[in-house]
Amino acid sequence: MSGTVNGSRRVRLVDVARHAGVSTKTVSNVVHNYEHVTPDMRSKVQKSIRELGYKPNLTARRLVTGKTSMIALAIPETNHPYFSSLADAIVKAAVDRDYRVLIEQTDGDSEKELDVLRDREAGLVDGVIFQPAKVTSLDLAEIQEDTPVVMLGEAASPIAFDHIMIDNSAAAEVAVKHLIGLGRKRIAFLGDVRGDNAGATKKRLAGYQKGLEDAGLSVDTSLVLQVESFSPESAKVAVQEAIRSGIEFEGLLCRDDRFAVAALQLLRDEGISTPEQIAVIGWDDTVLARYSYPTLTSVSPNIQAIATEAVQMLIERIEGLTGSGRHVLAPYNLHIRESAPAVKAASAPKN
Amino acid sequence: MSGTVNGSRRVRLVDVARHAGVSTKTVSNVVHNYEHVTPDMRSKVQKSIRELGYKPNLTARRLVTGKTSMIALAIPETNHPYFSSLADAIVKAAVDRDYRVLIEQTDGDSEKELDVLRDREAGLVDGVIFQPAKVTSLDLAEIQEDTPVVMLGEAASPIAFDHIMIDNSAAAEVAVKHLIGLGRKRIAFLGDVRGDNAGATKKRLAGYQKGLEDAGLSVDTSLVLQVESFSPESAKVAVQEAIRSGIEFEGLLCRDDRFAVAALQLLRDEGISTPEQIAVIGWDDTVLARYSYPTLTSVSPNIQAIATEAVQMLIERIEGLTGSGRHVLAPYNLHIRESAPAVKAASAPKN
DNA sequence: AAACAAATTTACATCGTTGTAAATTACACT
DNA sequence: AGTGTAATTTACAACGATGTAAATTTGTTT
């Protein structure tokens, strides 16, 4: 009773129609639960469908409807704690809306990122949710495609595109103020990555600075730690150099959890206690934050909200909404854990 | 110079043909780099393609060729360190072979898992790589579909399917022997999860047992810690209860990294040192192992090899290979880190 | 220059479904 | 019973590409 009888071709709509003695359109109507079908017809057709093991061919359906019911999610890497939870949430949100998700890995490569939007082939997906790592607003502005796109993340994007992000500057400010609330005065930022032109770090730095200034603290540029690359190793090197060169700080705000956890490991190796001597805050609230030692306080974007909103906005575009790009700020909060505990329980720095 | 001129429909093959004054088939030939096309023709057509901004419609192509060049990857959750690296590797391997990957999350739900194979719609993908969490060999045997499938992971699968896994029993044995090499005699296993009928744990337990027996150690069933669910919390509860009830052990082999890292946290909270008092080994060698404290020794399946092989086997099936299921053992090794260090550097248990 | 073979190009049917609009049937009301 | 209207069902032409096989052009050989 399988889809094909030995060696014969797949069962088509027309085969069901013949078997049931009706037109193909009626079978189609039954398949789609069209309401104006008499119960007799319906059950007769359903019986044939069952007996023949008919399954609709999605490709043919797509060709005539022009809809794929698929969206692409373009992210730098799947194997990254933040992006994998983002992917998870977006897949769930899409499935709720009867869409499927195609993952496109751009590997943080600007050519691959542009390819995603250049859209060399048509009819693959109905729309794209795109979190760029390298590509700049200028690159994007040149590309004017007709596939709907929703941008995620902190990169500046052309106003033409819908865009969802958290208020990076405000979030950094909240994080800095939390550290200040713990009595920390000299607060470092890890890290300013060489060649990172995506703009995320700049915004976080701006918030970091504003947080300090609002509290009447001076901004010391030697506390903005420069990092060679996005690898945890180079983050460790940066922190280590700072310590070796005698730069003192009691708080550390990191641009992401990977850097933060690397910093935790380094501080431990150097015999510096967290949070007693240096309180640390990460960014993204990934799985790493839950399992590190000490557990990591982290800026926590509401991924659920981002995913739901992104899918919603994209579907609106797919369904024909026009007009210039919408710009949405997603909610976030600071997830407090041991590395920068709640203010009440805070002990003053010991050094 | 974009794909569509204001408001007009998409450019089709036939539009290019008319513009260039040739037949549609010639345009198609140029698009596909068919060799028997004169240079004149080719450049004339390419010019038209460029000027009109033509992009081939994948759906139409698929309908006539019957190929989607997409494969599905069905996994319990994207947001899991092991599965996200698996997804990453499979996407890369597939892209290398000119396939795209559709991620299907089964949420460890047996209905959803069956749905993946029941294949309610045809022509979505050319084949499926499927790592089940719940579904048993029996459930699967009933389903006889024509979409090629490659199974991953430790669940028993019907002989009809191709299947790739690491030798769980042997790997567990290696891990246990490593602990024994560190001088540990009482070695516990975390954990036997209630309701886990996927068979993975059973095989690991078998290897655990064999490793002990080979070393002439007795197998104490109270050292096989029962866990209520797959959550880290329940793993912690299980370890805690064992300690509270006076069960003593110097080595701990865990069924996955999440459990292992949860155990590390609990041991720390209990004031038990790792690896001095209890050496711990995880499984899957996920990102957690790199960032935990202490860093985690873990059984490390060669994900790269698994992904490449899975894609290779699936494509062979897609291209028509018939015959009964092939069963492949993938390579693995024990990634040594601090929680169960290399034998040389090992210190004897202190308690 | 004719004849044949090989290399290009073309015409046309086809993939399997759904949209449109026309044809039919069923139903209600004089 | 006859007519008008609404509810079903159907016929047929798309959707946009590629495969097949035939038609044409080009090139070679005698």
Short mmCIF file of N, CA and C in Angstrom, two decimals, chain B residues 160-234:
data_model
loop_
_atom_site.label_atom_id
_atom_site.label_comp_id
_atom_site.label_asym_id
_atom_site.label_seq_id
_atom_site.Cartn_x
_atom_site.Cartn_y
_atom_site.Cartn_z
N ALA B 160 16.91 -2.25 6.44
CA ALA B 160 16.67 -1.69 5.11
C ALA B 160 17.35 -0.35 4.92
N PHE B 161 17.59 0.37 6.01
CA PHE B 161 18.14 1.71 5.88
C PHE B 161 19.66 1.74 6.00
N ASP B 162 20.26 2.66 5.27
CA ASP B 162 21.68 2.95 5.51
C ASP B 162 21.79 3.58 6.89
N HIS B 163 22.90 3.36 7.55
CA HIS B 163 23.02 3.81 8.93
C HIS B 163 24.47 4.10 9.28
N ILE B 164 24.68 5.25 9.87
CA ILE B 164 26.03 5.60 10.32
C ILE B 164 26.01 5.88 11.80
N MET B 165 26.94 5.30 12.52
CA MET B 165 27.05 5.63 13.94
C MET B 165 28.47 5.31 14.39
N ILE B 166 28.81 5.81 15.57
CA ILE B 166 30.08 5.37 16.11
C ILE B 166 29.81 4.11 16.93
N ASP B 167 30.83 3.35 17.20
CA ASP B 167 30.68 2.14 18.00
C ASP B 167 30.55 2.56 19.46
N ASN B 168 29.34 2.75 19.89
CA ASN B 168 29.08 3.28 21.22
C ASN B 168 29.65 2.42 22.32
N SER B 169 29.51 1.15 22.12
CA SER B 169 29.99 0.24 23.15
C SER B 169 31.51 0.34 23.26
N ALA B 170 32.18 0.30 22.14
CA ALA B 170 33.65 0.38 22.15
C ALA B 170 34.12 1.72 22.72
N ALA B 171 33.40 2.79 22.34
CA ALA B 171 33.81 4.11 22.81
C ALA B 171 33.65 4.21 24.33
N ALA B 172 32.57 3.65 24.85
CA ALA B 172 32.36 3.67 26.30
C ALA B 172 33.48 2.88 26.99
N GLU B 173 33.86 1.80 26.35
CA GLU B 173 34.91 0.96 26.90
C GLU B 173 36.23 1.76 26.98
N VAL B 174 36.53 2.46 25.90
CA VAL B 174 37.74 3.29 25.88
C VAL B 174 37.70 4.31 27.02
N ALA B 175 36.54 4.93 27.19
CA ALA B 175 36.41 5.96 28.22
C ALA B 175 36.62 5.35 29.60
N VAL B 176 35.98 4.23 29.83
CA VAL B 176 36.12 3.58 31.13
C VAL B 176 37.57 3.19 31.38
N LYS B 177 38.22 2.68 30.35
CA LYS B 177 39.60 2.26 30.53
C LYS B 177 40.51 3.44 30.81
N HIS B 178 40.14 4.58 30.23
CA HIS B 178 40.92 5.78 30.54
C HIS B 178 40.80 6.11 32.02
N LEU B 179 39.61 6.02 32.55
CA LEU B 179 39.41 6.29 33.97
C LEU B 179 40.17 5.27 34.82
N ILE B 180 40.11 4.03 34.38
CA ILE B 180 40.84 2.99 35.13
C ILE B 180 42.33 3.29 35.10
N GLY B 181 42.80 3.73 33.94
CA GLY B 181 44.21 4.10 33.81
C GLY B 181 44.61 5.21 34.76
N LEU B 182 43.64 6.02 35.15
CA LEU B 182 43.91 7.08 36.11
C LEU B 182 43.85 6.55 37.54
N GLY B 183 43.71 5.24 37.66
CA GLY B 183 43.71 4.65 38.99
C GLY B 183 42.34 4.57 39.63
N ARG B 184 41.32 4.90 38.87
CA ARG B 184 39.97 4.87 39.47
C ARG B 184 39.41 3.45 39.41
N LYS B 185 38.81 3.04 40.49
CA LYS B 185 38.27 1.69 40.54
C LYS B 185 36.75 1.69 40.61
N ARG B 186 36.22 2.63 41.37
CA ARG B 186 34.75 2.70 41.44
C ARG B 186 34.29 3.79 40.47
N ILE B 187 33.69 3.35 39.37
CA ILE B 187 33.34 4.26 38.30
C ILE B 187 31.82 4.22 38.08
N ALA B 188 31.21 5.39 38.13
CA ALA B 188 29.75 5.46 37.97
C ALA B 188 29.38 5.84 36.54
N PHE B 189 28.15 5.57 36.18
CA PHE B 189 27.63 5.94 34.87
C PHE B 189 26.42 6.83 35.05
N LEU B 190 26.47 8.01 34.40
CA LEU B 190 25.35 8.96 34.45
C LEU B 190 24.90 9.20 33.02
N GLY B 191 23.71 8.96 32.60
CA GLY B 191 22.71 8.34 33.38
C GLY B 191 21.80 7.54 32.49
N ASP B 192 21.15 6.68 33.14
CA ASP B 192 20.14 5.86 32.49
C ASP B 192 18.84 6.65 32.55
N VAL B 193 18.43 7.20 31.42
CA VAL B 193 17.28 8.10 31.44
C VAL B 193 15.98 7.34 31.31
N ARG B 194 15.07 7.65 32.19
CA ARG B 194 13.75 7.02 32.15
C ARG B 194 13.08 7.28 30.79
N GLY B 195 12.63 6.24 30.19
CA GLY B 195 11.87 6.39 28.95
C GLY B 195 12.73 6.56 27.72
N ASP B 196 14.01 6.42 27.86
CA ASP B 196 14.88 6.53 26.69
C ASP B 196 14.99 5.16 26.03
N ASN B 197 14.22 4.99 24.98
CA ASN B 197 14.26 3.68 24.34
C ASN B 197 15.02 3.72 23.02
N ALA B 198 15.83 4.73 22.87
CA ALA B 198 16.53 4.87 21.59
C ALA B 198 17.74 3.94 21.50
N GLY B 199 18.11 3.35 22.59
CA GLY B 199 19.14 2.32 22.52
C GLY B 199 20.56 2.81 22.68
N ALA B 200 20.75 4.12 22.60
CA ALA B 200 22.11 4.65 22.71
C ALA B 200 22.69 4.31 24.07
N THR B 201 21.92 4.66 25.08
CA THR B 201 22.42 4.49 26.44
C THR B 201 22.72 3.02 26.73
N LYS B 202 21.89 2.16 26.22
CA LYS B 202 22.11 0.73 26.47
C LYS B 202 23.47 0.29 25.96
N LYS B 203 23.79 0.76 24.74
CA LYS B 203 25.07 0.35 24.17
C LYS B 203 26.24 0.93 24.97
N ARG B 204 26.06 2.18 25.39
CA ARG B 204 27.14 2.79 26.16
C ARG B 204 27.30 2.06 27.50
N LEU B 205 26.19 1.68 28.06
CA LEU B 205 26.23 0.92 29.31
C LEU B 205 26.94 -0.41 29.12
N ALA B 206 26.67 -1.02 27.99
CA ALA B 206 27.30 -2.32 27.73
C ALA B 206 28.82 -2.16 27.67
N GLY B 207 29.25 -1.09 26.98
CA GLY B 207 30.69 -0.85 26.89
C GLY B 207 31.29 -0.52 28.24
N TYR B 208 30.55 0.23 29.00
CA TYR B 208 30.96 0.59 30.36
C TYR B 208 31.21 -0.68 31.18
N GLN B 209 30.24 -1.56 31.07
CA GLN B 209 30.33 -2.82 31.82
C GLN B 209 31.51 -3.66 31.34
N LYS B 210 31.65 -3.75 30.02
CA LYS B 210 32.73 -4.56 29.47
C LYS B 210 34.08 -4.00 29.90
N GLY B 211 34.19 -2.68 29.87
CA GLY B 211 35.45 -2.05 30.27
C GLY B 211 35.81 -2.41 31.70
N LEU B 212 34.82 -2.40 32.56
CA LEU B 212 35.07 -2.74 33.96
C LEU B 212 35.47 -4.21 34.09
N GLU B 213 34.71 -5.05 33.43
CA GLU B 213 34.96 -6.49 33.56
C GLU B 213 36.35 -6.86 33.02
N ASP B 214 36.69 -6.27 31.88
CA ASP B 214 38.00 -6.57 31.30
C ASP B 214 39.13 -6.23 32.26
N ALA B 215 38.88 -5.21 33.09
CA ALA B 215 39.92 -4.80 34.03
C ALA B 215 39.79 -5.56 35.34
N GLY B 216 38.89 -6.52 35.35
CA GLY B 216 38.72 -7.33 36.56
C GLY B 216 38.01 -6.60 37.67
N LEU B 217 37.28 -5.53 37.32
CA LEU B 217 36.54 -4.80 38.35
C LEU B 217 35.10 -5.29 38.37
N SER B 218 34.50 -5.24 39.53
CA SER B 218 33.12 -5.71 39.60
C SER B 218 32.17 -4.60 39.17
N VAL B 219 31.03 -5.01 38.62
CA VAL B 219 30.03 -4.05 38.19
C VAL B 219 28.99 -3.90 39.29
N ASP B 220 28.89 -2.69 39.80
CA ASP B 220 27.97 -2.43 40.90
C ASP B 220 26.78 -1.64 40.36
N THR B 221 25.62 -2.25 40.32
CA THR B 221 24.48 -1.59 39.68
C THR B 221 24.09 -0.29 40.37
N SER B 222 24.46 -0.12 41.63
CA SER B 222 24.11 1.15 42.28
C SER B 222 24.92 2.29 41.70
N LEU B 223 25.95 1.96 40.92
CA LEU B 223 26.78 2.99 40.30
C LEU B 223 26.20 3.44 38.96
N VAL B 224 25.15 2.77 38.50
CA VAL B 224 24.48 3.23 37.28
C VAL B 224 23.37 4.18 37.72
N LEU B 225 23.63 5.47 37.59
CA LEU B 225 22.71 6.46 38.15
C LEU B 225 21.50 6.67 37.24
N GLN B 226 20.35 6.52 37.82
CA GLN B 226 19.09 6.70 37.08
C GLN B 226 18.73 8.17 37.04
N VAL B 227 18.30 8.64 35.86
CA VAL B 227 17.95 10.05 35.70
C VAL B 227 16.52 10.15 35.19
N GLU B 228 15.80 11.11 35.74
CA GLU B 228 14.38 11.25 35.41
C GLU B 228 14.14 11.72 33.97
N SER B 229 14.92 12.69 33.53
CA SER B 229 14.70 13.22 32.20
C SER B 229 16.03 13.67 31.61
N PHE B 230 15.97 14.24 30.41
CA PHE B 230 17.21 14.67 29.76
C PHE B 230 17.69 16.04 30.23
N SER B 231 16.98 16.63 31.18
CA SER B 231 17.38 17.97 31.62
C SER B 231 18.60 17.90 32.52
N PRO B 232 19.43 18.91 32.46
CA PRO B 232 20.62 18.96 33.33
C PRO B 232 20.22 18.91 34.80
N GLU B 233 19.09 19.52 35.11
CA GLU B 233 18.64 19.53 36.50
C GLU B 233 18.49 18.12 37.05
N SER B 234 17.84 17.27 36.26
CA SER B 234 17.62 15.92 36.78
C SER B 234 18.95 15.16 36.88
#
